[in-house]
Amino acid sequence: MPRDSIEPCVAPYTVANGRDPARFHAGHPEELRPLWGKEVGRLFDYWSDICQGSRFPSRIDIDPLDIAKLLPYVFLGDIDPAGPEYTYRLAGEEIVAVFNRYNGQKGLAGVKLGDSLPPDKAEMIRNRWRPLVENRAAIYMRGLVYSTLDSFALGERLILPLSNSGDLVDGFLGLTACHWHKKDSPAHRDDLDIYYIDPATFSQ
């Protein structure tokens, strides 16, 4: 599917005293599906299946056995909408390995987003994720998903809303699938496309 067939949109939030290098788009599941890798497609379909009509699932609705093959790439957490702030409950070994490599974090249970990244990076990520809480949107990212001093990872990230009440978004289920490259690799790129998926399209 040509990239320009997806309607671009203005970034819903910007970081104070800086510009977010990502490109922002409105997205629809069926338009995005041809872009998705198998892991992203499987998690989205699983999450859609456990939605109760227009009500979002809660974390207790998630059965790890149902997504066993995806678990190394999955992360799960809570949201304090007042921040918003995002606190990880668990993360698969592939996710933990990245944070261990990036900042020495050996586990993510109970770790807040703001404690796991440098302040400017955490602020940018919070702003990118705000539509998850404020618009009840799912978020799909494609491009540069990790960067360290000597390497970078290209891939995909999916973040899905969870709710204990079925409506107010107070949790998240996510997945990151990527491939690592050395900084001097000819594959090097630093672009990222972010798609916000309106909840009205989830069941279409």
Short mmCIF file of C-alpha atoms in Angstrom, two decimals:
data_model
loop_
_atom_site.label_atom_id
_atom_site.label_comp_id
_atom_site.label_asym_id
_atom_site.label_seq_id
_atom_site.Cartn_x
_atom_site.Cartn_y
_atom_site.Cartn_z
CA MET A 1 0.00 0.00 0.00
CA PRO A 2 1.53 3.40 -0.92
CA ARG A 3 2.40 5.48 2.13
CA ASP A 4 0.66 8.56 0.74
CA SER A 5 -2.64 6.68 0.59
CA ILE A 6 -2.92 7.22 4.36
CA GLU A 7 -4.08 10.69 5.22
CA PRO A 8 -1.45 12.70 7.11
CA CYS A 9 -2.50 14.68 10.15
CA VAL A 10 -1.00 17.35 12.35
CA ALA A 11 0.90 16.07 15.38
CA PRO A 12 -1.64 16.08 18.20
CA TYR A 13 0.99 17.20 20.71
CA THR A 14 4.41 18.75 20.52
CA VAL A 15 7.26 18.67 23.00
CA ALA A 16 8.06 21.94 24.75
CA ASN A 17 11.17 23.70 23.39
CA GLY A 18 11.62 21.20 20.61
CA ARG A 19 10.17 19.44 17.60
CA ASP A 20 9.22 15.81 17.42
CA PRO A 21 10.89 14.31 14.33
CA ALA A 22 8.13 11.73 13.87
CA ARG A 23 5.46 12.00 11.17
CA PHE A 24 1.88 11.74 12.42
CA HIS A 25 -1.08 10.18 10.62
CA ALA A 26 -4.70 9.21 11.13
CA GLY A 27 -4.96 5.46 10.65
CA HIS A 28 -7.59 2.81 10.00
CA PRO A 29 -6.98 -0.86 10.90
CA GLU A 30 -7.81 -2.21 7.45
CA GLU A 31 -5.63 0.38 5.71
CA LEU A 32 -2.74 -0.32 8.06
CA ARG A 33 -3.02 -4.11 8.06
CA PRO A 34 -0.91 -4.55 4.88
CA LEU A 35 1.94 -2.75 6.70
CA TRP A 36 1.77 -4.87 9.84
CA GLY A 37 4.16 -7.69 10.58
CA LYS A 38 2.66 -10.94 11.82
CA GLU A 39 3.28 -10.13 15.50
CA VAL A 40 1.45 -6.78 15.31
CA GLY A 41 -1.45 -8.33 13.41
CA ARG A 42 -1.80 -11.19 15.90
CA LEU A 43 -1.82 -8.91 18.94
CA PHE A 44 -4.31 -6.49 17.41
CA ASP A 45 -6.63 -9.35 16.43
CA TYR A 46 -6.36 -10.92 19.89
CA TRP A 47 -7.11 -7.59 21.59
CA SER A 48 -10.05 -7.01 19.23
CA ASP A 49 -11.43 -10.46 20.06
CA ILE A 50 -11.43 -9.78 23.81
CA CYS A 51 -13.06 -6.37 23.46
CA GLN A 52 -16.65 -6.51 24.65
CA GLY A 53 -18.43 -4.61 21.93
CA SER A 54 -17.42 -0.98 22.39
CA ARG A 55 -15.86 -1.69 25.81
CA PHE A 56 -12.11 -2.10 26.08
CA PRO A 57 -10.70 -5.19 27.79
CA SER A 58 -8.92 -4.98 31.12
CA ARG A 59 -5.59 -6.59 31.90
CA ILE A 60 -7.32 -9.46 33.70
CA ASP A 61 -9.02 -10.36 30.42
CA ILE A 62 -5.62 -11.14 28.89
CA ASP A 63 -4.64 -14.80 29.04
CA PRO A 64 -0.86 -15.15 28.48
CA LEU A 65 -1.40 -18.63 27.07
CA ASP A 66 -3.39 -17.12 24.21
CA ILE A 67 -0.43 -14.99 23.11
CA ALA A 68 2.42 -17.22 24.28
CA LYS A 69 4.49 -16.78 21.10
CA LEU A 70 4.24 -12.99 21.40
CA LEU A 71 5.21 -12.69 25.07
CA PRO A 72 8.93 -11.90 24.51
CA TYR A 73 7.87 -8.73 22.66
CA VAL A 74 4.89 -7.69 24.79
CA PHE A 75 4.64 -5.05 27.53
CA LEU A 76 1.73 -4.29 29.85
CA GLY A 77 1.11 -1.43 32.24
CA ASP A 78 -1.08 1.05 34.09
CA ILE A 79 -1.84 4.68 33.30
CA ASP A 80 -2.34 7.51 35.74
CA PRO A 81 -4.41 9.87 33.56
CA ALA A 82 -3.51 12.87 35.71
CA GLY A 83 0.00 12.87 34.24
CA PRO A 84 -0.50 11.03 32.19
CA GLU A 85 2.15 8.69 33.54
CA TYR A 86 2.75 5.14 32.41
CA THR A 87 3.90 2.41 34.79
CA TYR A 88 5.03 -0.96 33.48
CA ARG A 89 3.61 -4.08 35.13
CA LEU A 90 5.57 -6.54 33.05
CA ALA A 91 7.59 -6.80 29.87
CA GLY A 92 8.91 -9.69 27.80
CA GLU A 93 12.57 -10.58 27.76
CA GLU A 94 13.21 -8.85 24.44
CA ILE A 95 11.86 -5.57 25.85
CA VAL A 96 13.77 -5.90 29.13
CA ALA A 97 16.97 -6.67 27.23
CA VAL A 98 16.68 -3.37 25.37
CA PHE A 99 16.22 -1.32 28.53
CA ASN A 100 19.07 -3.18 30.22
CA ARG A 101 21.28 -2.32 27.26
CA TYR A 102 20.03 1.27 27.11
CA ASN A 103 20.07 2.31 30.77
CA GLY A 104 20.96 -0.72 32.88
CA GLN A 105 17.33 -1.40 33.82
CA LYS A 106 17.21 -5.14 34.59
CA GLY A 107 13.44 -5.35 35.01
CA LEU A 108 10.46 -3.12 34.29
CA ALA A 109 7.84 -4.23 36.84
CA GLY A 110 6.72 -1.11 38.70
CA VAL A 111 8.99 1.19 36.68
CA LYS A 112 7.50 4.48 35.49
CA LEU A 113 8.19 5.69 31.98
CA GLY A 114 9.75 8.82 33.45
CA ASP A 115 12.21 6.71 35.46
CA SER A 116 13.27 4.52 32.55
CA LEU A 117 14.33 7.23 30.06
CA PRO A 118 16.15 10.58 30.08
CA PRO A 119 13.74 13.45 30.91
CA ASP A 120 13.58 14.88 27.37
CA LYS A 121 13.01 11.46 25.84
CA ALA A 122 10.36 10.58 28.42
CA GLU A 123 8.53 13.83 27.73
CA MET A 124 8.49 13.12 24.00
CA ILE A 125 7.16 9.58 24.53
CA ARG A 126 4.44 10.80 26.94
CA ASN A 127 3.30 13.31 24.34
CA ARG A 128 3.22 10.69 21.62
CA TRP A 129 1.15 8.41 23.84
CA ARG A 130 -1.33 11.02 25.11
CA PRO A 131 -4.00 10.19 22.47
CA LEU A 132 -4.15 6.72 24.03
CA VAL A 133 -5.72 8.31 27.13
CA GLU A 134 -7.36 11.46 25.82
CA ASN A 135 -8.77 10.12 22.54
CA ARG A 136 -8.94 6.41 23.45
CA ALA A 137 -6.88 5.74 20.33
CA ALA A 138 -4.69 2.77 19.52
CA ILE A 139 -1.20 3.72 18.37
CA TYR A 140 0.89 2.07 15.66
CA MET A 141 4.49 3.14 15.00
CA ARG A 142 6.76 2.09 12.15
CA GLY A 143 10.41 2.99 11.61
CA LEU A 144 13.10 3.79 14.19
CA VAL A 145 11.90 2.30 17.49
CA TYR A 146 15.16 2.20 19.50
CA SER A 147 18.49 3.99 19.29
CA THR A 148 21.65 3.57 21.37
CA LEU A 149 25.14 5.06 21.05
CA ASP A 150 26.36 2.35 18.70
CA SER A 151 23.24 0.72 17.25
CA PHE A 152 19.63 1.24 16.28
CA ALA A 153 16.52 -0.86 15.78
CA LEU A 154 14.00 -0.62 12.97
CA GLY A 155 10.60 -2.15 13.41
CA GLU A 156 7.07 -1.70 14.66
CA ARG A 157 5.30 -0.84 17.88
CA LEU A 158 1.63 -1.26 18.72
CA ILE A 159 0.01 0.21 21.85
CA LEU A 160 -3.57 -0.73 22.71
CA PRO A 161 -5.92 0.76 25.33
CA LEU A 162 -7.07 -1.22 28.37
CA SER A 163 -9.74 -0.26 30.87
CA ASN A 164 -10.93 -1.61 34.21
CA SER A 165 -14.27 0.15 33.69
CA GLY A 166 -14.55 -0.70 29.99
CA ASP A 167 -14.43 2.96 28.97
CA LEU A 168 -11.84 5.10 30.82
CA VAL A 169 -8.39 4.15 29.55
CA ASP A 170 -6.25 3.29 32.56
CA GLY A 171 -3.91 0.67 31.13
CA PHE A 172 -2.02 -0.34 28.02
CA LEU A 173 -1.00 -3.48 26.16
CA GLY A 174 1.86 -3.13 23.73
CA LEU A 175 4.27 -4.95 21.49
CA THR A 176 7.58 -4.02 19.88
CA ALA A 177 9.05 -6.12 17.07
CA CYS A 178 12.33 -4.96 15.56
CA HIS A 179 15.72 -5.78 14.08
CA TRP A 180 18.99 -4.28 15.36
CA HIS A 181 21.68 -2.73 13.17
CA LYS A 182 25.03 -1.07 13.80
CA LYS A 183 25.06 2.72 13.46
CA ASP A 184 27.40 2.49 10.46
CA SER A 185 25.05 0.05 8.69
CA PRO A 186 23.75 1.09 5.25
CA ALA A 187 20.28 0.36 6.66
CA HIS A 188 20.54 3.40 8.94
CA ARG A 189 17.48 5.64 9.04
CA ASP A 190 15.93 7.80 11.73
CA ASP A 191 12.39 8.33 10.47
CA LEU A 192 9.30 7.21 12.37
CA ASP A 193 5.66 7.20 11.28
CA ILE A 194 3.00 7.24 14.01
CA TYR A 195 -0.61 6.31 13.26
CA TYR A 196 -3.48 7.08 15.64
CA ILE A 197 -6.37 4.67 15.16
CA ASP A 198 -9.78 6.08 16.08
CA PRO A 199 -11.70 3.75 18.44
CA ALA A 200 -14.77 4.02 16.20
CA THR A 201 -12.89 1.94 13.60
CA PHE A 202 -11.75 -0.88 15.89
CA SER A 203 -14.67 -3.18 15.21
CA GLN A 204 -15.15 -2.30 11.52
#
